[in-house]
Amino acid sequence: MLNRTLAPESKQVDEISFIEPLKQTLDNGIPVFTINAGQQELVRIEFIFENVNWDPAKPLQAVAANHLINNGTAQLTAMEIADKVDYYGAFLQTEYGADQSSLKLYTLNKHLASVLPILHAILNESIFPDQELGIFIQNQKQSLQVNLQKNDFLAKKDFANALFGETTYGSNIGPADYDELNRLDLLHYFKAAYKPGNCTIIVAGKFEDTEFRTLNQIMGRGWDNNDAAEINKFIFDNRAGSDIFIEKPDAIQSAIRMGALAITRSHADFPGLQVLNCLLGGYFGSRLMANIREDKGYTYGIGSAVSSLKDAGYFFLATEVGADVCQLALIEIEKEIGLLKTELVGDEELDLVRNYMLGAMLGSLENAFSHADKFKNVYFSGLDYSYYDNYIKTVKIISAEQLKDLANRYLNTSDFTKVVVGKM
């Protein structure tokens, strides 16, 4: 009989298996990476495009083009596109990122041949109607005005701008930038970015030779977007951090965001830095949560992360605390970082983090879609699956001494950019 007074035995994850994609090429040269897995007749097809032609004077060009790309073609209105896609039980989703933009299709296999021509029309004939653009501008300006009243939004925006300046990673968007959007600029960007030479297709689901032939027959020819483009490329210099304070006299809570430029996923130290980050603020049992939330009661939540973009990596931590304890929270944050730099992590705490990270990795591989997401992480970082082998090995064997060394190398608070919005 099960003894419920005893906790179940804990074991470290021993092995994590990844489904590597099959690479094929469409007739027009578009690479297709397929994670063929699952029993359901369902497939997700992502058309991913590198962001191009960055112009600081037109910071919303790429995001607006991505958002509105399925809002009208030469033959179909936005409503007609939506109705046709819905008729087949499919789903279209646009997604804008700092480095890439994508158009995702979720569909049943049996309707693939019917839905793909709609995608072909969108990727070749989008016209960005003035009416749809006007609605987008109005809605986005209203949303921005609301967000500009939120302390955490202001802290995030000013932090990114301080680190990355007027680039796609940190452009300081304001309401006036929406007023500068126009249909001709969106058409120009569309023709420069959404073309076969700038496209990667990643497929996940039950996708056999029959489905690939259908994809090639419809999407492997007939694209005519060929305007010149230059893939975005940014260079950032490590520089001394700055302190930014935006006072809100009536604030009940103060938003804190701090951090600095760091390393990208391609750096050998990156897996170790992820372990260090997890200890500090990367999960609910982290030191920051234990101190700032559980012990001091200054906040409902606090966390940290290491983020890898194409041209930069950065470390940051973020929280909202009671305005009356903002200074005390800042002191405790620096204290926790200082402890990682001066004291060795205990075995029990480190084992807990190891188990959490390995379990989180294993749990994130629940279906074909999540395996495809893991592939995207390494592919667009110029890496292969050996990255995950190294990551898992690092989590399992990294020592307390190595973590202390990483803390001294990358967590120098004197170099942090620190943003506080509210009251100090």
Tab-separated table of C-alpha atoms in Angstrom:
chain	number	residue	atom	x	y	z
A	1	MET	CA	0.000	0.000	0.000
A	2	LEU	CA	1.240	3.470	-0.884
A	3	ASN	CA	2.595	5.367	2.120
A	4	ARG	CA	1.503	8.934	1.541
A	5	THR	CA	3.598	10.250	4.407
A	6	LEU	CA	6.743	9.613	2.370
A	7	ALA	CA	7.775	11.843	-0.499
A	8	PRO	CA	8.330	10.012	-3.801
A	9	GLU	CA	11.919	9.204	-4.664
A	10	SER	CA	13.646	11.900	-6.678
A	11	LYS	CA	15.847	10.915	-9.594
A	12	GLN	CA	17.847	13.090	-11.953
A	13	VAL	CA	16.812	12.986	-15.596
A	14	ASP	CA	19.271	10.646	-17.257
A	15	GLU	CA	18.701	11.147	-20.974
A	16	ILE	CA	16.809	13.637	-23.140
A	17	SER	CA	16.142	12.774	-26.779
A	18	PHE	CA	15.526	15.327	-29.510
A	19	ILE	CA	13.831	14.741	-32.841
A	20	GLU	CA	16.141	16.201	-35.473
A	21	PRO	CA	14.533	17.554	-38.642
A	22	LEU	CA	14.770	16.274	-42.175
A	23	LYS	CA	16.081	18.955	-44.531
A	24	GLN	CA	14.613	19.302	-48.016
A	25	THR	CA	14.462	22.121	-50.555
A	26	LEU	CA	11.600	23.513	-52.595
A	27	ASP	CA	12.047	24.096	-56.321
A	28	ASN	CA	12.585	27.821	-55.708
A	29	GLY	CA	15.383	27.185	-53.207
A	30	ILE	CA	13.497	27.598	-49.922
A	31	PRO	CA	14.928	25.225	-47.288
A	32	VAL	CA	12.330	23.104	-45.507
A	33	PHE	CA	13.071	21.483	-42.139
A	34	THR	CA	10.527	18.868	-41.099
A	35	ILE	CA	9.921	17.394	-37.648
A	36	ASN	CA	7.752	14.466	-38.746
A	37	ALA	CA	6.132	13.212	-35.543
A	38	GLY	CA	2.758	12.569	-33.986
A	39	GLN	CA	-0.247	10.439	-34.895
A	40	GLN	CA	-2.803	13.182	-35.497
A	41	GLU	CA	-3.415	14.409	-39.044
A	42	LEU	CA	-2.318	17.899	-38.051
A	43	VAL	CA	0.565	20.039	-39.212
A	44	ARG	CA	2.110	23.417	-38.384
A	45	ILE	CA	4.007	25.153	-41.181
A	46	GLU	CA	6.069	28.236	-40.340
A	47	PHE	CA	7.309	30.622	-43.003
A	48	ILE	CA	10.139	32.512	-41.283
A	49	PHE	CA	11.781	35.638	-42.704
A	50	GLU	CA	14.829	37.526	-41.498
A	51	ASN	CA	14.091	41.161	-40.664
A	52	VAL	CA	15.723	43.515	-43.174
A	53	ASN	CA	16.467	47.123	-44.090
A	54	TRP	CA	16.376	48.579	-40.578
A	55	ASP	CA	15.711	52.313	-40.685
A	56	PRO	CA	15.608	54.158	-37.321
A	57	ALA	CA	13.290	56.717	-38.928
A	58	LYS	CA	10.766	53.936	-39.668
A	59	PRO	CA	10.933	51.694	-36.577
A	60	LEU	CA	7.472	50.184	-37.083
A	61	GLN	CA	7.844	49.168	-40.723
A	62	ALA	CA	8.626	45.495	-40.094
A	63	VAL	CA	6.166	44.905	-37.264
A	64	ALA	CA	3.314	46.604	-39.120
A	65	ALA	CA	4.013	44.642	-42.308
A	66	ASN	CA	3.994	41.394	-40.351
A	67	HIS	CA	0.801	42.243	-38.485
A	68	LEU	CA	-1.095	43.294	-41.625
A	69	ILE	CA	0.268	40.802	-44.144
A	70	ASN	CA	-2.898	38.689	-44.062
A	71	ASN	CA	-5.295	41.639	-44.126
A	72	GLY	CA	-5.946	41.754	-47.866
A	73	THR	CA	-4.575	40.670	-51.230
A	74	ALA	CA	-5.276	41.693	-54.816
A	75	GLN	CA	-8.210	39.265	-54.881
A	76	LEU	CA	-9.230	38.760	-51.233
A	77	THR	CA	-10.250	41.104	-48.446
A	78	ALA	CA	-9.196	40.513	-44.848
A	79	MET	CA	-12.658	39.122	-44.102
A	80	GLU	CA	-12.551	36.777	-47.079
A	81	ILE	CA	-9.130	35.461	-46.058
A	82	ALA	CA	-10.374	34.818	-42.534
A	83	ASP	CA	-13.549	33.127	-43.789
A	84	LYS	CA	-11.668	30.832	-46.176
A	85	VAL	CA	-9.174	29.793	-43.521
A	86	ASP	CA	-11.957	29.213	-40.969
A	87	TYR	CA	-13.939	27.163	-43.473
A	88	TYR	CA	-11.165	24.562	-43.511
A	89	GLY	CA	-10.754	24.606	-39.742
A	90	ALA	CA	-7.275	26.070	-40.148
A	91	PHE	CA	-5.608	28.882	-38.246
A	92	LEU	CA	-3.202	31.623	-39.366
A	93	GLN	CA	-0.914	33.421	-36.960
A	94	THR	CA	1.595	36.207	-37.554
A	95	GLU	CA	4.515	36.598	-35.174
A	96	TYR	CA	7.031	39.436	-35.061
A	97	GLY	CA	10.386	39.067	-33.340
A	98	ALA	CA	13.387	41.322	-33.080
A	99	ASP	CA	15.357	39.167	-35.553
A	100	GLN	CA	12.757	37.247	-37.578
A	101	SER	CA	9.106	37.565	-38.526
A	102	SER	CA	6.879	34.633	-39.376
A	103	LEU	CA	3.561	33.493	-40.719
A	104	LYS	CA	2.306	30.248	-39.172
A	105	LEU	CA	-0.321	27.915	-40.574
A	106	TYR	CA	-2.040	25.238	-38.494
A	107	THR	CA	-4.150	22.887	-40.592
A	108	LEU	CA	-5.449	19.359	-40.946
A	109	ASN	CA	-3.480	17.395	-43.521
A	110	LYS	CA	-6.551	16.723	-45.641
A	111	HIS	CA	-7.056	20.457	-46.192
A	112	LEU	CA	-3.411	21.313	-46.916
A	113	ALA	CA	-3.912	21.588	-50.689
A	114	SER	CA	-6.878	23.920	-50.152
A	115	VAL	CA	-5.292	26.223	-47.576
A	116	LEU	CA	-1.780	26.635	-49.024
A	117	PRO	CA	-2.989	28.635	-52.066
A	118	ILE	CA	-4.324	31.218	-49.613
A	119	LEU	CA	-0.848	31.417	-48.053
A	120	HIS	CA	0.694	31.737	-51.502
A	121	ALA	CA	-1.583	34.674	-52.273
A	122	ILE	CA	-0.773	36.342	-48.949
A	123	LEU	CA	2.987	35.990	-49.454
A	124	ASN	CA	2.840	37.301	-53.028
A	125	GLU	CA	-0.105	39.651	-53.345
A	126	SER	CA	-0.649	41.416	-50.007
A	127	ILE	CA	-1.701	45.012	-50.616
A	128	PHE	CA	-1.979	46.446	-47.069
A	129	PRO	CA	-5.285	48.299	-47.560
A	130	ASP	CA	-5.415	51.819	-46.156
A	131	GLN	CA	-8.539	50.958	-44.172
A	132	GLU	CA	-6.830	48.043	-42.398
A	133	LEU	CA	-3.717	50.134	-41.809
A	134	GLY	CA	-5.847	52.900	-40.289
A	135	ILE	CA	-7.501	50.456	-37.891
A	136	PHE	CA	-4.094	49.042	-36.931
A	137	ILE	CA	-2.702	52.513	-36.214
A	138	GLN	CA	-5.706	53.518	-34.134
A	139	ASN	CA	-5.712	50.328	-32.073
A	140	GLN	CA	-1.972	50.279	-31.516
A	141	LYS	CA	-1.827	53.927	-30.482
A	142	GLN	CA	-4.601	53.363	-27.963
A	143	SER	CA	-2.825	50.286	-26.607
A	144	LEU	CA	0.451	52.195	-26.356
A	145	GLN	CA	-1.197	55.080	-24.503
A	146	VAL	CA	-2.568	52.608	-21.955
A	147	ASN	CA	0.777	50.819	-21.605
A	148	LEU	CA	2.674	54.071	-21.114
A	149	GLN	CA	0.782	54.468	-17.838
A	150	LYS	CA	2.164	51.138	-16.559
A	151	ASN	CA	5.369	51.294	-14.584
A	152	ASP	CA	6.613	47.856	-15.679
A	153	PHE	CA	6.095	48.712	-19.358
A	154	LEU	CA	8.044	51.960	-19.017
A	155	ALA	CA	10.854	50.199	-17.184
A	156	LYS	CA	11.110	47.510	-19.865
A	157	LYS	CA	11.047	50.062	-22.701
A	158	ASP	CA	13.630	52.394	-21.188
A	159	PHE	CA	15.888	49.512	-20.200
A	160	ALA	CA	15.918	48.128	-23.746
A	161	ASN	CA	16.570	51.562	-25.209
A	162	ALA	CA	19.438	52.177	-22.787
A	163	LEU	CA	21.082	48.862	-23.739
A	164	PHE	CA	20.405	48.752	-27.465
A	165	GLY	CA	19.667	52.312	-28.571
A	166	GLU	CA	17.678	53.032	-31.712
A	167	THR	CA	17.833	49.517	-33.105
A	168	THR	CA	15.132	46.936	-33.574
A	169	TYR	CA	16.078	45.617	-30.103
A	170	GLY	CA	15.550	48.890	-28.270
A	171	SER	CA	13.847	51.537	-30.397
A	172	ASN	CA	11.965	53.995	-28.219
A	173	ILE	CA	8.570	53.762	-29.938
A	174	GLY	CA	6.119	56.604	-29.341
A	175	PRO	CA	2.616	57.485	-30.619
A	176	ALA	CA	4.080	59.724	-33.339
A	177	ASP	CA	5.836	56.716	-34.916
A	178	TYR	CA	2.451	55.188	-35.717
A	179	ASP	CA	1.394	58.392	-37.483
A	180	GLU	CA	4.381	57.997	-39.827
A	181	LEU	CA	3.246	54.573	-41.085
A	182	ASN	CA	2.061	54.511	-44.683
A	183	ARG	CA	0.998	51.881	-47.170
A	184	LEU	CA	3.850	52.456	-49.641
A	185	ASP	CA	6.500	51.848	-46.977
A	186	LEU	CA	4.785	48.604	-45.986
A	187	LEU	CA	4.620	47.447	-49.600
A	188	HIS	CA	8.308	48.216	-50.050
A	189	TYR	CA	9.211	46.246	-46.925
A	190	PHE	CA	6.941	43.371	-47.938
A	191	LYS	CA	8.631	42.984	-51.306
A	192	ALA	CA	12.103	43.197	-49.752
A	193	ALA	CA	11.574	40.754	-46.881
A	194	TYR	CA	8.898	38.250	-47.905
A	195	LYS	CA	10.668	36.430	-50.725
A	196	PRO	CA	12.086	32.934	-51.296
A	197	GLY	CA	15.699	34.004	-50.831
A	198	ASN	CA	14.880	35.252	-47.338
A	199	CYS	CA	12.600	32.419	-46.249
A	200	THR	CA	13.021	29.310	-44.115
A	201	ILE	CA	10.146	26.856	-43.679
A	202	ILE	CA	9.911	24.744	-40.541
A	203	VAL	CA	7.231	22.053	-40.477
A	204	ALA	CA	6.040	20.091	-37.459
A	205	GLY	CA	3.433	17.352	-37.262
A	206	LYS	CA	2.488	14.415	-39.425
A	207	PHE	CA	4.184	15.417	-42.667
A	208	GLU	CA	5.082	12.710	-45.162
A	209	ASP	CA	6.275	12.737	-48.787
A	210	THR	CA	2.742	13.394	-50.053
A	211	GLU	CA	2.451	16.554	-47.963
A	212	PHE	CA	5.911	17.740	-49.042
A	213	ARG	CA	4.981	17.333	-52.707
A	214	THR	CA	1.866	19.421	-52.085
A	215	LEU	CA	3.926	22.092	-50.351
A	216	ASN	CA	6.456	22.153	-53.181
A	217	GLN	CA	3.818	22.253	-55.894
A	218	ILE	CA	2.099	25.294	-54.370
A	219	MET	CA	4.862	27.194	-52.521
A	220	GLY	CA	7.891	26.127	-54.557
A	221	ARG	CA	7.165	28.408	-57.485
A	222	GLY	CA	5.524	31.641	-58.500
A	223	TRP	CA	6.981	34.024	-55.918
A	224	ASP	CA	7.826	37.403	-57.365
A	225	ASN	CA	8.937	39.561	-54.405
A	226	ASN	CA	12.471	40.505	-55.318
A	227	ASP	CA	13.277	43.992	-54.003
A	228	ALA	CA	16.828	44.437	-52.714
A	229	ALA	CA	17.302	43.864	-49.002
A	230	GLU	CA	20.005	43.872	-46.368
A	231	ILE	CA	19.629	41.540	-43.389
A	232	ASN	CA	19.692	43.514	-40.147
A	233	LYS	CA	23.052	43.480	-38.417
A	234	PHE	CA	23.874	45.335	-35.199
A	235	ILE	CA	27.048	45.804	-33.194
A	236	PHE	CA	26.904	46.728	-29.516
A	237	ASP	CA	29.751	47.818	-27.282
A	238	ASN	CA	29.904	46.995	-23.601
A	239	ARG	CA	29.749	50.286	-21.768
A	240	ALA	CA	29.217	51.471	-18.237
A	241	GLY	CA	25.669	51.145	-17.045
A	242	SER	CA	23.423	54.055	-16.165
A	243	ASP	CA	20.802	54.772	-13.527
A	244	ILE	CA	17.432	55.832	-14.891
A	245	PHE	CA	14.679	57.024	-12.559
A	246	ILE	CA	11.208	57.976	-13.761
A	247	GLU	CA	9.274	59.456	-10.879
A	248	LYS	CA	5.573	58.712	-10.423
A	249	PRO	CA	4.527	60.640	-7.291
A	250	ASP	CA	1.269	58.706	-6.884
A	251	ALA	CA	2.800	55.277	-7.490
A	252	ILE	CA	1.848	52.494	-5.101
A	253	GLN	CA	4.447	50.177	-6.636
A	254	SER	CA	7.806	50.837	-8.245
A	255	ALA	CA	8.989	48.811	-11.230
A	256	ILE	CA	12.639	47.741	-11.206
A	257	ARG	CA	14.546	46.397	-14.190
A	258	MET	CA	18.318	46.045	-14.274
A	259	GLY	CA	20.966	44.175	-16.197
A	260	ALA	CA	23.623	44.422	-18.854
A	261	LEU	CA	24.807	43.125	-22.206
A	262	ALA	CA	26.067	39.572	-21.888
A	263	ILE	CA	26.815	36.617	-24.166
A	264	THR	CA	24.765	34.837	-26.805
A	265	ARG	CA	23.823	31.175	-27.077
A	266	SER	CA	26.893	30.512	-29.235
A	267	HIS	CA	29.288	31.366	-26.381
A	268	ALA	CA	30.791	28.458	-24.439
A	269	ASP	CA	29.769	30.027	-21.111
A	270	PHE	CA	26.090	30.360	-22.023
A	271	PRO	CA	24.808	27.067	-20.515
A	272	GLY	CA	26.680	27.744	-17.282
A	273	LEU	CA	25.295	31.268	-17.137
A	274	GLN	CA	21.795	29.791	-17.475
A	275	VAL	CA	22.435	27.603	-14.419
A	276	LEU	CA	23.690	30.636	-12.504
A	277	ASN	CA	20.642	32.621	-13.571
A	278	CYS	CA	18.315	29.837	-12.449
A	279	LEU	CA	19.892	29.938	-8.989
A	280	LEU	CA	19.500	33.690	-8.776
A	281	GLY	CA	16.050	34.282	-10.230
A	282	GLY	CA	15.163	31.754	-12.895
A	283	TYR	CA	12.485	29.723	-11.118
A	284	PHE	CA	10.040	29.932	-8.223
A	285	GLY	CA	12.542	28.495	-5.745
A	286	SER	CA	15.275	30.962	-6.683
A	287	ARG	CA	17.221	33.087	-4.216
A	288	LEU	CA	15.546	36.301	-5.299
A	289	MET	CA	12.094	34.789	-4.791
A	290	ALA	CA	13.072	33.322	-1.422
A	291	ASN	CA	14.421	36.659	-0.190
A	292	ILE	CA	12.404	39.451	-1.848
A	293	ARG	CA	9.031	37.649	-1.902
A	294	GLU	CA	8.994	34.922	0.721
A	295	ASP	CA	11.175	36.456	3.443
A	296	LYS	CA	10.765	40.217	3.013
A	297	GLY	CA	7.332	40.335	1.358
A	298	TYR	CA	8.368	43.226	-0.889
A	299	THR	CA	6.812	41.785	-4.055
A	300	TYR	CA	4.493	39.167	-5.495
A	301	GLY	CA	7.137	38.069	-7.949
A	302	ILE	CA	10.696	38.681	-9.067
A	303	GLY	CA	12.742	36.942	-11.712
A	304	SER	CA	15.818	37.079	-13.885
A	305	ALA	CA	16.724	35.739	-17.309
A	306	VAL	CA	19.514	35.398	-19.826
A	307	SER	CA	18.301	36.261	-23.315
A	308	SER	CA	20.053	35.465	-26.594
A	309	LEU	CA	19.287	37.511	-29.702
A	310	LYS	CA	21.032	37.208	-33.039
A	311	ASP	CA	23.436	40.098	-32.503
A	312	ALA	CA	23.476	40.429	-28.721
A	313	GLY	CA	22.861	38.657	-25.463
A	314	TYR	CA	21.807	40.245	-22.222
A	315	PHE	CA	21.076	39.464	-18.595
A	316	PHE	CA	18.239	41.183	-16.752
A	317	LEU	CA	16.125	40.939	-13.644
A	318	ALA	CA	12.731	42.527	-13.126
A	319	THR	CA	10.167	43.049	-10.404
A	320	GLU	CA	7.553	45.415	-9.026
A	321	VAL	CA	7.820	46.200	-5.336
A	322	GLY	CA	5.965	48.398	-2.889
A	323	ALA	CA	7.031	51.995	-3.460
A	324	ASP	CA	7.925	52.371	0.216
A	325	VAL	CA	10.400	49.457	0.081
A	326	CYS	CA	12.015	50.146	-3.302
A	327	GLN	CA	15.398	51.118	-1.859
A	328	LEU	CA	15.365	48.138	0.497
A	329	ALA	CA	14.569	45.799	-2.401
A	330	LEU	CA	17.484	47.179	-4.416
A	331	ILE	CA	19.803	46.548	-1.473
A	332	GLU	CA	18.603	42.953	-1.137
A	333	ILE	CA	18.988	42.317	-4.872
A	334	GLU	CA	22.593	43.492	-4.786
A	335	LYS	CA	23.153	41.409	-1.657
A	336	GLU	CA	21.967	38.200	-3.381
A	337	ILE	CA	24.170	38.858	-6.394
A	338	GLY	CA	27.100	39.573	-4.074
A	339	LEU	CA	26.634	36.253	-2.277
A	340	LEU	CA	26.897	34.355	-5.562
A	341	LYS	CA	30.193	36.130	-6.202
A	342	THR	CA	31.710	35.461	-2.789
A	343	GLU	CA	30.264	32.179	-1.482
A	344	LEU	CA	30.038	28.696	-2.969
A	345	VAL	CA	26.588	27.296	-3.661
A	346	GLY	CA	25.679	24.349	-1.449
A	347	ASP	CA	25.276	20.873	-2.920
A	348	GLU	CA	21.610	20.532	-1.947
A	349	GLU	CA	20.618	23.826	-3.564
A	350	LEU	CA	22.625	23.080	-6.685
A	351	ASP	CA	21.107	19.607	-7.012
A	352	LEU	CA	17.632	21.123	-6.780
A	353	VAL	CA	18.456	23.520	-9.614
A	354	ARG	CA	19.945	20.719	-11.707
A	355	ASN	CA	16.791	18.627	-11.327
A	356	TYR	CA	14.551	21.592	-12.090
A	357	MET	CA	16.419	22.572	-15.251
A	358	LEU	CA	16.658	19.031	-16.616
A	359	GLY	CA	13.015	18.391	-15.793
A	360	ALA	CA	11.985	21.657	-17.443
A	361	MET	CA	13.913	20.709	-20.581
A	362	LEU	CA	12.332	17.265	-20.684
A	363	GLY	CA	8.886	18.696	-20.023
A	364	SER	CA	9.259	21.215	-22.841
A	365	LEU	CA	9.529	18.415	-25.406
A	366	GLU	CA	5.930	17.300	-25.267
A	367	ASN	CA	5.048	17.261	-28.979
A	368	ALA	CA	6.319	17.857	-32.511
A	369	PHE	CA	5.733	21.604	-32.225
A	370	SER	CA	7.983	21.947	-29.176
A	371	HIS	CA	10.702	19.884	-30.871
A	372	ALA	CA	10.511	22.311	-33.802
A	373	ASP	CA	10.865	25.242	-31.409
A	374	LYS	CA	14.022	23.700	-29.956
A	375	PHE	CA	15.411	23.339	-33.468
A	376	LYS	CA	14.707	27.003	-34.226
A	377	ASN	CA	16.693	28.056	-31.163
A	378	VAL	CA	19.867	26.429	-32.435
A	379	TYR	CA	19.351	26.913	-36.182
A	380	PHE	CA	18.950	30.679	-36.034
A	381	SER	CA	21.898	30.894	-33.646
A	382	GLY	CA	24.131	29.142	-36.163
A	383	LEU	CA	24.383	26.044	-33.955
A	384	ASP	CA	23.435	22.370	-34.129
A	385	TYR	CA	22.125	19.790	-31.665
A	386	SER	CA	25.522	19.479	-30.005
A	387	TYR	CA	24.487	22.664	-28.197
A	388	TYR	CA	21.837	20.709	-26.284
A	389	ASP	CA	24.277	17.909	-25.518
A	390	ASN	CA	26.628	20.474	-24.022
A	391	TYR	CA	23.778	22.217	-22.189
A	392	ILE	CA	22.622	18.985	-20.533
A	393	LYS	CA	26.192	17.992	-19.659
A	394	THR	CA	26.859	21.438	-18.157
A	395	VAL	CA	23.732	21.342	-16.017
A	396	LYS	CA	24.723	17.916	-14.702
A	397	ILE	CA	28.379	18.568	-13.866
A	398	ILE	CA	28.946	22.310	-13.386
A	399	SER	CA	30.625	22.947	-10.029
A	400	ALA	CA	30.019	25.540	-7.347
A	401	GLU	CA	33.466	26.977	-8.078
A	402	GLN	CA	32.593	27.439	-11.760
A	403	LEU	CA	29.338	29.182	-10.849
A	404	LYS	CA	31.176	31.553	-8.541
A	405	ASP	CA	33.605	32.347	-11.352
A	406	LEU	CA	30.735	33.016	-13.783
A	407	ALA	CA	29.070	35.315	-11.250
A	408	ASN	CA	32.225	37.381	-10.964
A	409	ARG	CA	32.596	37.469	-14.724
A	410	TYR	CA	29.053	38.421	-15.739
A	411	LEU	CA	27.163	39.809	-12.731
A	412	ASN	CA	28.990	43.069	-12.122
A	413	THR	CA	26.289	45.338	-10.735
A	414	SER	CA	28.471	48.419	-11.182
A	415	ASP	CA	28.100	47.875	-14.933
A	416	PHE	CA	24.335	47.283	-14.800
A	417	THR	CA	21.826	49.631	-16.311
A	418	LYS	CA	19.233	50.172	-13.582
A	419	VAL	CA	15.762	51.513	-14.301
A	420	VAL	CA	13.255	52.409	-11.596
A	421	VAL	CA	9.798	53.734	-12.421
A	422	GLY	CA	7.671	54.909	-9.504
A	423	LYS	CA	9.075	56.147	-6.225
A	424	MET	CA	12.465	55.508	-4.658
